[in-house]
XYZ file of C-alpha atoms in Angstrom:
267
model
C -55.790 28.604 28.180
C -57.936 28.633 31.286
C -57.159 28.741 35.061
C -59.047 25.731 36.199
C -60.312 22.521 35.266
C -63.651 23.070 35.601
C -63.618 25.511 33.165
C -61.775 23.299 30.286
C -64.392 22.676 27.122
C -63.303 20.644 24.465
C -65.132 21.464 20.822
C -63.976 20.329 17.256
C -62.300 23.178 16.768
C -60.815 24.389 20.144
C -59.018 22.564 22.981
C -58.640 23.714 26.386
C -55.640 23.803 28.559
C -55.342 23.992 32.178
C -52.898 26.553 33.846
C -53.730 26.848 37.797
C -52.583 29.478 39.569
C -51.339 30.995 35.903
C -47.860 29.626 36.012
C -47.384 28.908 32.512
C -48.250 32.489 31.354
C -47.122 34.433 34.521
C -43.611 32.776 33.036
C -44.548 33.787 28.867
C -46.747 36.838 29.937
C -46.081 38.188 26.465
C -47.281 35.147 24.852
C -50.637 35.318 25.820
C -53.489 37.533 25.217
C -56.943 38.514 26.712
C -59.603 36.902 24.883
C -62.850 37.789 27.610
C -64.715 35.105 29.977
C -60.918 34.439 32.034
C -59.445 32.833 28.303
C -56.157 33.289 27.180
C -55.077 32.970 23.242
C -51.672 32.773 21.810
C -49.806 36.015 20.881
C -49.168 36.634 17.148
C -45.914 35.597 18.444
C -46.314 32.539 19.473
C -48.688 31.605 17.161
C -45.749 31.811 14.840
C -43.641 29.808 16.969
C -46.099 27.065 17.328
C -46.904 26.181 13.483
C -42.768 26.231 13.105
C -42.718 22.040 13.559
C -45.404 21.649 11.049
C -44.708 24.216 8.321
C -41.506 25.016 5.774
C -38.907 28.033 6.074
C -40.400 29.123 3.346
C -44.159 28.692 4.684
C -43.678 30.380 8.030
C -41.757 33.356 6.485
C -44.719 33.939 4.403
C -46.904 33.760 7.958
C -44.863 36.181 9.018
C -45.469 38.833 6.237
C -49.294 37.722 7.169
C -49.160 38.946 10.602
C -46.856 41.518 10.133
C -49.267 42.699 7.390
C -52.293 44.343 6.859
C -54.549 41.471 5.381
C -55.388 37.662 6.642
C -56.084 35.241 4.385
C -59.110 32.807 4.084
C -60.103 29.900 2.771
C -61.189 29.634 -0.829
C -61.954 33.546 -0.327
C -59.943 36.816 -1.507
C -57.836 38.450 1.584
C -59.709 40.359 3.971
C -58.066 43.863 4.861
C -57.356 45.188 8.270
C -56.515 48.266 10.022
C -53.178 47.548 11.822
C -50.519 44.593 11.691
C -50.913 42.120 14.343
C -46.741 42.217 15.249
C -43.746 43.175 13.596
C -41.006 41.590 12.291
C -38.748 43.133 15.229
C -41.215 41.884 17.718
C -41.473 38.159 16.112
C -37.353 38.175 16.301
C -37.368 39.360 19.741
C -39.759 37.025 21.213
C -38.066 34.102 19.412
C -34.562 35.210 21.579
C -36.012 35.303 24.753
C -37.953 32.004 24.556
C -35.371 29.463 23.312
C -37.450 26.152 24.459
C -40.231 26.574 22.031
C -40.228 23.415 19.654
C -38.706 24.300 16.160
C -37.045 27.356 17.741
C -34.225 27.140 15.586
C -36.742 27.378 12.501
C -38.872 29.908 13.434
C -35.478 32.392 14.147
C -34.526 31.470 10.985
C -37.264 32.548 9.147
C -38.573 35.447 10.900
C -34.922 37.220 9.776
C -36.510 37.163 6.370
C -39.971 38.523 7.402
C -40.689 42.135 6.185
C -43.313 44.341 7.882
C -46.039 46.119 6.082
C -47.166 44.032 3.602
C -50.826 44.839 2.189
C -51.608 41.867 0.078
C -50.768 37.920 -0.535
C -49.377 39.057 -3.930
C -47.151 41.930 -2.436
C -45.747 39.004 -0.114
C -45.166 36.866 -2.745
C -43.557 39.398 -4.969
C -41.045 40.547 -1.825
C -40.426 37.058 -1.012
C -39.084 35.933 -4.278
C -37.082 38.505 -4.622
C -34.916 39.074 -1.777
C -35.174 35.593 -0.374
C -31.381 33.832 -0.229
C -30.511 32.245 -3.563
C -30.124 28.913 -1.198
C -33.911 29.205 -0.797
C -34.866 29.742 -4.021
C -35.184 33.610 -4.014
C -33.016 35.969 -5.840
C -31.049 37.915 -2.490
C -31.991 41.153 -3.431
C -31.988 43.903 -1.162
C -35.270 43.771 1.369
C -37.731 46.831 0.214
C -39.700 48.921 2.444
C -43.028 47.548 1.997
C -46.155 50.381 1.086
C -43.672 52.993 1.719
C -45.015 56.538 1.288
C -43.387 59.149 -0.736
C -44.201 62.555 -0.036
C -44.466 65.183 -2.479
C -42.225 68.381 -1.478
C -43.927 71.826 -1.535
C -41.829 72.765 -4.111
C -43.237 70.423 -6.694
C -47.225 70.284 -5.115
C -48.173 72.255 -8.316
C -47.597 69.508 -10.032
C -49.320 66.774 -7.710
C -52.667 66.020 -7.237
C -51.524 65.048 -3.445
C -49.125 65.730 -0.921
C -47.817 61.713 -0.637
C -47.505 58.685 -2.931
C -47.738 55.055 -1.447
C -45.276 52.425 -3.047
C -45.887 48.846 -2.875
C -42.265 47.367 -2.902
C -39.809 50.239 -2.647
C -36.214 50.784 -2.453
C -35.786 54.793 -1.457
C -32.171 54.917 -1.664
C -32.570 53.609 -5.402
C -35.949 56.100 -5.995
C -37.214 52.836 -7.550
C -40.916 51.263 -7.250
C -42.453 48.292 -7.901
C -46.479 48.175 -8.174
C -48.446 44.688 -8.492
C -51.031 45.529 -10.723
C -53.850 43.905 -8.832
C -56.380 42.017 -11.039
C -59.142 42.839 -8.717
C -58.570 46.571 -9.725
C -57.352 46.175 -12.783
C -60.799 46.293 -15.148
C -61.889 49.577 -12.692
C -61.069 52.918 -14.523
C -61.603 55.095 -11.669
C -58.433 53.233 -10.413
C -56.252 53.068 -13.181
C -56.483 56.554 -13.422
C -55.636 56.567 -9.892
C -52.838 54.682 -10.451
C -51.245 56.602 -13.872
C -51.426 60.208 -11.513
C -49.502 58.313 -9.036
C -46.900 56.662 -11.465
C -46.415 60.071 -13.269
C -46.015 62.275 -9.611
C -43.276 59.391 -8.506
C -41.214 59.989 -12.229
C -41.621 64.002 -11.819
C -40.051 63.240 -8.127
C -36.890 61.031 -9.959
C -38.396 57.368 -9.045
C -38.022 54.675 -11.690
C -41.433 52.856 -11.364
C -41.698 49.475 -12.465
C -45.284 47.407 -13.161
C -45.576 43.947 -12.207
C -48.555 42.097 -13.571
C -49.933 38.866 -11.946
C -49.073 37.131 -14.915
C -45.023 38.513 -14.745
C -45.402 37.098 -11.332
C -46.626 33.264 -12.019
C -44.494 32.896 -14.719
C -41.036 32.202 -13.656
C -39.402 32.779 -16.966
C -40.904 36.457 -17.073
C -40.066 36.877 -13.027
C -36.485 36.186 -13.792
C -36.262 39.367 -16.098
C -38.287 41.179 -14.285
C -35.350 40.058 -11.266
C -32.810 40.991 -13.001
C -34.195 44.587 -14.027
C -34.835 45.190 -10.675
C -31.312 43.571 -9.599
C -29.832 46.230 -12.193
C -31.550 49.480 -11.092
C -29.502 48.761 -8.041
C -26.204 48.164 -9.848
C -26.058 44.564 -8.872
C -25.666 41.340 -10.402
C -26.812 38.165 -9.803
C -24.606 35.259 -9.290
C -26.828 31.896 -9.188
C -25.690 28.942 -9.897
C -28.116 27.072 -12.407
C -29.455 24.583 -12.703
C -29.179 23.886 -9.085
C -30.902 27.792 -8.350
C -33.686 27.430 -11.461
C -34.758 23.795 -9.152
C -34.783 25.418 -5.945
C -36.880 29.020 -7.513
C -39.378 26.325 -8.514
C -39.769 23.944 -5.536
C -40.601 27.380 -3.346
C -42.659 28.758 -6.095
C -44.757 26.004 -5.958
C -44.427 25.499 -2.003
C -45.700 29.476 -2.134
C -47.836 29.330 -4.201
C -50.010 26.323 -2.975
C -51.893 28.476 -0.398
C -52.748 30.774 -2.910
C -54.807 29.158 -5.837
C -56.005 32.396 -7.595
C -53.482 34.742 -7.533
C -55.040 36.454 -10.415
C -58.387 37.424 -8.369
C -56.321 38.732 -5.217
């Protein structure tokens, strides 16, 4: 976005618009960021707004986990890390009421009430999504986690802890249960699995139920679906899908989900 004509530039890979006299973001100021040199770039939040005529539910929910995350995905590459999330899932749902006129508004709301915030991985995204998406879009309803959630070890038990806090990739506190995606990029690296069995071990001394999910549990959709209904069963709760209508729908999204992520082993 620039303020003038004169300073439009049209490349392969970026077009310029013209807003004189800024009217367009004095009216979305909170769509709009600095980018240096007088140039404007879309907000996190309306970035997700703007891909919502082009991209599934499904697709822009996992977006969502992207920028409410802590990695960004790229081409053909494994996910780069970053320090903070770009938005939150509060802040996506908030923008999305006050701006009603956007173009596949309806969409977007819909699927940023399914985003979760603090997502570290494509796999943890993945995992959440197909589990506590609505059975009506392929995902088994359960419960939304609380995404890299740390557990901190109370005084009382630091004698037996080799650190004060343990951090959870999908948990459900009120349940004490855990669910860790064993990462194939670590997964060959014994510094880390050792890591990883302290960790495990301080969580069952503390009560939690801790429950490893391999990438292979995860592309399999037999294995998935016990591994859904453990988790569904921890919590006291059944599922009640209707098949085969559900088992076509868990496969459509799987495969929708799964396109933009081709090696789910090596992430």
């Amino acid at each position: 976005m620039v303020g003038s004509n004169a300073a439009r530039t049209r490349t392969r890979s970026i077009v310029s618009h013209t807003c004189e006299g800024g009217g367009y973001a004095n009216k979305m100021p909170s769509s709009f960021v600095e980018a240096g040199g007088d140039f404007l770039i879309a907000s996190p939040e309306l970035c997700f707004a703007q891909f919502s005529p082009s991209l599934t539910v499904g697709q822009l929910v996992q977006l969502g986990f992207e920028l409410c995350g802590t990695y960004a995905l790229r081409p053909g590459a494994p996910a780069l890390n970053r320090d903070e999330p770009l938005t939150s899932a509060a802040k996506l749902s908030a923008y999305l009421q006050k701006f009603t006129n956007i173009p596949g508004h309806k969409k977007a709301q819909r699927a940023a009430h399914y985003v979760i915030d603090g997502s570290a991985s494509p796999m943890e995204t993945l995992l959440a999504m197909l589990l506590t998406l609505p059975y009506a879009m392929g995902g088994y309803g359960i419960p939304s986690p609380q995404l890299n959630f740390k557990v901190d070890v109370p005084p009382s038990k630091r004698n037996r802890a080799d650190r004060a806090s343990c951090v959870c990739d999908l948990c459900w506190p009120e349940h004490k249960l855990c669910l860790e995606y064993d990462s194939a990029r670590y997964h060959l690296d014994p510094v880390q699995q050792e890591s990883d069995a302290r960790r495990r071990n301080i969580l069952a001394t503390l009560g939690y139920t801790v429950i490893t999910v391999s990438p292979r549990q995860l592309l399999d959709s037999g294995a998935f679906n016990r591994l859904a209904h453990q988790v569904a069963g921890y919590m006291g709760k059944r599922l009640r899908y209707s098949d085969p209508k559900f088992t076509h729908t868990h496969l459509a999204v799987r495969s929708e989900l799964f396109s933009d992520n081709p090696a789910p082993l090596e992430t």
